[in-house]
Short mmCIF file of C-alpha atoms in Angstrom, two decimals:
data_model
loop_
_atom_site.label_atom_id
_atom_site.label_comp_id
_atom_site.label_asym_id
_atom_site.label_seq_id
_atom_site.Cartn_x
_atom_site.Cartn_y
_atom_site.Cartn_z
CA MET A 1 -22.37 -39.85 -158.15
CA ARG A 2 -23.29 -36.25 -159.04
CA VAL A 3 -20.49 -33.98 -160.27
CA VAL A 4 -20.19 -30.24 -160.91
CA LEU A 5 -17.30 -29.44 -163.25
CA ALA A 6 -15.67 -26.04 -163.79
CA GLU A 7 -13.15 -25.59 -166.61
CA ASP A 8 -12.85 -22.58 -168.93
CA LEU A 9 -11.21 -24.37 -171.88
CA HIS A 10 -14.04 -25.76 -174.00
CA LEU A 11 -12.27 -28.82 -175.40
CA LEU A 12 -10.86 -29.84 -172.02
CA ARG A 13 -14.22 -29.30 -170.33
CA GLU A 14 -16.03 -31.43 -172.89
CA GLY A 15 -13.34 -34.10 -172.68
CA LEU A 16 -13.69 -34.29 -168.89
CA VAL A 17 -17.47 -34.46 -169.15
CA HIS A 18 -17.17 -37.37 -171.60
CA LEU A 19 -14.65 -39.16 -169.36
CA LEU A 20 -16.74 -38.75 -166.21
CA ARG A 21 -19.93 -39.94 -167.91
CA ALA A 22 -18.11 -42.87 -169.52
CA HIS A 23 -17.32 -44.09 -165.98
CA GLY A 24 -20.92 -43.80 -164.84
CA LEU A 25 -20.74 -40.42 -163.11
CA ASP A 26 -23.54 -37.89 -163.53
CA VAL A 27 -22.25 -34.46 -164.56
CA VAL A 28 -25.10 -32.23 -163.39
CA ALA A 29 -23.37 -28.99 -164.43
CA ALA A 30 -20.33 -28.08 -166.52
CA VAL A 31 -19.50 -24.39 -166.23
CA GLU A 32 -16.72 -22.04 -167.28
CA SER A 33 -16.68 -19.16 -164.77
CA GLY A 34 -16.45 -18.52 -161.04
CA PRO A 35 -19.96 -17.08 -160.60
CA GLU A 36 -21.50 -19.98 -162.55
CA LEU A 37 -19.56 -22.45 -160.43
CA LEU A 38 -20.77 -20.99 -157.13
CA GLU A 39 -24.37 -20.98 -158.30
CA ALA A 40 -24.12 -24.59 -159.51
CA LEU A 41 -22.52 -25.81 -156.29
CA VAL A 42 -25.07 -24.16 -154.02
CA THR A 43 -28.04 -25.12 -156.21
CA GLU A 44 -27.06 -28.67 -157.18
CA ARG A 45 -25.19 -29.65 -153.96
CA PRO A 46 -23.20 -32.31 -155.84
CA ASP A 47 -21.27 -35.23 -154.41
CA ILE A 48 -18.08 -33.57 -155.64
CA ALA A 49 -16.85 -30.41 -157.36
CA VAL A 50 -14.05 -30.75 -159.91
CA VAL A 51 -12.66 -27.27 -160.49
CA ASP A 52 -9.93 -25.38 -162.26
CA VAL A 53 -8.38 -22.67 -160.10
CA ARG A 54 -8.20 -19.88 -162.67
CA LEU A 55 -11.55 -19.10 -164.25
CA PRO A 56 -13.21 -16.06 -165.86
CA PRO A 57 -13.71 -13.24 -165.34
CA THR A 58 -10.22 -12.41 -164.01
CA PHE A 59 -8.42 -15.76 -164.35
CA THR A 60 -6.86 -15.53 -160.90
CA ASP A 61 -8.41 -17.80 -158.28
CA GLU A 62 -12.16 -17.71 -159.03
CA GLY A 63 -12.49 -21.49 -159.03
CA LEU A 64 -10.90 -21.85 -155.62
CA GLN A 65 -12.76 -18.94 -154.06
CA ALA A 66 -16.10 -20.17 -155.40
CA SER A 67 -15.37 -23.62 -153.94
CA LEU A 68 -14.37 -22.20 -150.56
CA THR A 69 -17.50 -20.05 -150.45
CA ALA A 70 -19.64 -23.03 -151.41
CA ARG A 71 -18.09 -25.15 -148.66
CA LYS A 72 -19.27 -22.57 -146.13
CA ARG A 73 -22.81 -22.92 -147.43
CA VAL A 74 -22.60 -26.67 -148.03
CA PRO A 75 -20.37 -27.99 -145.20
CA GLY A 76 -18.18 -30.93 -146.16
CA LEU A 77 -18.60 -30.40 -149.91
CA PRO A 78 -15.82 -32.49 -151.53
CA VAL A 79 -13.59 -30.45 -153.84
CA LEU A 80 -11.00 -31.72 -156.31
CA VAL A 81 -8.86 -28.91 -157.71
CA LEU A 82 -7.12 -29.20 -161.07
CA SER A 83 -4.28 -26.75 -161.69
CA GLN A 84 -1.46 -26.16 -164.13
CA HIS A 85 0.99 -25.31 -161.35
CA VAL A 86 1.71 -25.97 -157.70
CA GLU A 87 0.14 -22.95 -156.06
CA GLN A 88 1.04 -23.40 -152.39
CA LEU A 89 -1.29 -20.61 -151.28
CA TYR A 90 -4.21 -22.34 -153.00
CA ALA A 91 -3.33 -25.65 -151.35
CA ARG A 92 -3.17 -23.95 -147.95
CA GLU A 93 -6.55 -22.27 -148.43
CA LEU A 94 -8.12 -25.54 -149.49
CA LEU A 95 -6.76 -27.32 -146.42
CA ALA A 96 -7.48 -24.51 -143.98
CA ASP A 97 -10.93 -25.62 -142.79
CA GLY A 98 -9.66 -29.10 -141.92
CA SER A 99 -12.70 -30.91 -143.36
CA GLY A 100 -12.52 -33.99 -145.54
CA GLY A 101 -13.00 -34.60 -149.22
CA ILE A 102 -10.18 -32.55 -150.72
CA GLY A 103 -7.82 -33.04 -153.63
CA TYR A 104 -5.26 -31.05 -155.58
CA LEU A 105 -3.97 -32.50 -158.85
CA LEU A 106 -1.72 -31.04 -161.52
CA LYS A 107 -3.20 -31.31 -165.00
CA ASP A 108 0.00 -32.38 -166.73
CA ARG A 109 0.66 -35.10 -164.14
CA VAL A 110 -2.67 -36.91 -164.54
CA PHE A 111 -1.43 -39.59 -166.90
CA ASN A 112 -4.61 -41.54 -167.60
CA GLY A 113 -8.35 -41.57 -167.10
CA GLU A 114 -8.32 -44.28 -164.46
CA GLN A 115 -5.99 -42.21 -162.25
CA PHE A 116 -8.31 -39.22 -162.54
CA ILE A 117 -11.51 -41.18 -161.91
CA ASP A 118 -9.90 -42.89 -158.91
CA ALA A 119 -9.08 -39.46 -157.46
CA VAL A 120 -12.63 -38.24 -158.08
CA ARG A 121 -14.15 -41.25 -156.32
CA ARG A 122 -11.68 -41.05 -153.43
CA VAL A 123 -12.38 -37.36 -152.76
CA ALA A 124 -16.14 -37.81 -153.16
CA ALA A 125 -15.96 -40.52 -150.50
CA GLY A 126 -14.40 -38.03 -148.08
CA GLY A 127 -10.77 -38.92 -148.75
CA THR A 128 -7.86 -37.02 -150.22
CA ALA A 129 -5.98 -37.01 -153.51
CA MET A 130 -2.93 -34.77 -153.36
CA ASP A 131 -0.30 -34.57 -156.08
CA PRO A 132 3.19 -35.49 -154.79
CA GLU A 133 4.53 -32.10 -155.90
CA VAL A 134 1.96 -30.35 -153.71
CA ILE A 135 3.01 -32.48 -150.74
CA ALA A 136 6.69 -31.78 -151.49
CA LYS A 137 6.00 -28.04 -151.44
CA LEU A 138 4.22 -28.27 -148.09
CA LEU A 139 7.06 -30.36 -146.67
CA ALA A 140 9.66 -27.92 -147.99
CA SER A 141 7.85 -25.02 -146.33
CA ASN A 142 8.08 -26.95 -143.05
CA ALA A 143 11.74 -27.91 -143.49
CA ARG A 144 12.77 -25.78 -140.50
CA ASN A 145 9.92 -27.09 -138.40
CA GLU A 146 11.63 -29.00 -135.59
CA PRO A 147 9.22 -31.99 -135.49
CA VAL A 148 9.50 -32.50 -139.26
CA GLY A 149 13.26 -32.22 -139.00
CA ARG A 150 13.33 -35.13 -136.56
CA LEU A 151 11.87 -37.54 -139.11
CA THR A 152 14.21 -40.09 -140.67
CA PRO A 153 14.46 -40.25 -144.50
CA ARG A 154 12.26 -43.35 -144.51
CA GLU A 155 9.69 -41.67 -142.27
CA ARG A 156 9.58 -38.71 -144.64
CA GLU A 157 8.88 -41.09 -147.52
CA VAL A 158 6.04 -42.67 -145.55
CA LEU A 159 4.73 -39.23 -144.58
CA GLU A 160 4.67 -38.05 -148.19
CA LEU A 161 2.75 -41.12 -149.34
CA MET A 162 0.42 -40.88 -146.34
CA ALA A 163 -0.32 -37.25 -147.18
CA GLU A 164 -1.21 -38.27 -150.75
CA GLY A 165 -4.01 -40.34 -149.26
CA ARG A 166 -2.47 -43.82 -149.45
CA SER A 167 -3.29 -46.57 -146.96
CA ASN A 168 -0.64 -48.53 -145.06
CA ALA A 169 -1.05 -51.41 -147.50
CA ALA A 170 -0.54 -49.12 -150.51
CA ILE A 171 2.47 -47.46 -148.88
CA GLY A 172 3.96 -50.89 -148.19
CA GLN A 173 3.58 -51.91 -151.82
CA ARG A 174 5.19 -48.68 -152.99
CA LEU A 175 8.18 -48.89 -150.62
CA TYR A 176 8.47 -52.70 -150.57
CA LEU A 177 7.71 -52.84 -146.85
CA SER A 178 5.39 -55.06 -144.86
CA GLU A 179 2.18 -53.46 -143.64
CA SER A 180 3.32 -53.91 -140.04
CA ALA A 181 6.60 -52.09 -140.82
CA VAL A 182 4.62 -49.20 -142.32
CA GLY A 183 2.47 -49.19 -139.18
CA LYS A 184 5.56 -48.77 -137.02
CA HIS A 185 6.84 -45.92 -139.18
CA THR A 186 3.41 -44.28 -139.03
CA ALA A 187 3.33 -44.55 -135.23
CA ASN A 188 6.79 -42.96 -135.04
CA ILE A 189 5.72 -40.14 -137.36
CA PHE A 190 2.64 -39.33 -135.31
CA ALA A 191 4.66 -39.43 -132.09
CA LYS A 192 7.32 -37.08 -133.46
CA LEU A 193 4.73 -34.67 -134.89
CA GLY A 194 2.64 -34.76 -131.72
CA LEU A 195 -0.46 -36.03 -133.53
CA VAL A 196 -3.13 -38.38 -132.19
CA PRO A 197 -2.95 -41.74 -134.01
CA SER A 198 -6.04 -42.98 -135.86
CA ASP A 199 -6.98 -46.20 -137.61
CA ASP A 200 -9.21 -44.20 -139.96
CA ASP A 201 -7.17 -43.46 -143.10
CA ASN A 202 -9.05 -40.25 -143.94
CA ARG A 203 -8.72 -38.78 -140.44
CA ARG A 204 -5.06 -39.77 -140.40
CA VAL A 205 -4.38 -38.02 -143.70
CA LEU A 206 -6.28 -34.91 -142.64
CA ALA A 207 -4.27 -34.72 -139.42
CA VAL A 208 -1.02 -34.88 -141.38
CA LEU A 209 -2.17 -32.34 -143.97
CA ALA A 210 -3.38 -29.97 -141.26
CA PHE A 211 0.04 -30.20 -139.61
CA LEU A 212 1.87 -29.52 -142.88
CA ASN A 213 -0.51 -26.65 -143.61
CA GLU A 214 0.56 -24.75 -140.50
CA LYS A 215 2.64 -21.69 -141.33
#
């Protein structure tokens, strides 16, 4: 798996490079600025981009904007964003095109290397890896949305875990429910939100995220 990494802090960047390579991933470029990131993504066309949002020269949203621009030139390019904070606008922009292979993790909530590598592999495979706090923000912004308001507390729990990218089996383990029970909750959620059900986990997650991303 070929990875392009963008992180302006030298020690963190080198640490991530070491971690990725230790798990057998090929880091084809490790850059520290927005312009360098865009060039690397378009030139290397990696299997995934792992990017910090705020990069030189202005430390605003260069990482995100470079990734969004690259996705226009390389459709479907998987992007995993690492950020210090929940930036709802950034999450919305990342989700806006509705394509797969997206992730948004908070740096201080990635507790071990295995969790990070799992997220990288999941996003590279076209899936999602969304931090629970990001999902909570999107849900909160939709609190007055009538369909979301019709969900039961248990359905909201299932929805949050679904939006993180978890399968029915994983949701069942987390909530101590049978897989069939999770399936029923999922069917109810899709019915209440007016979404088309899908047996494909990635398409299901993207449908939910697209719904939550609506303003």
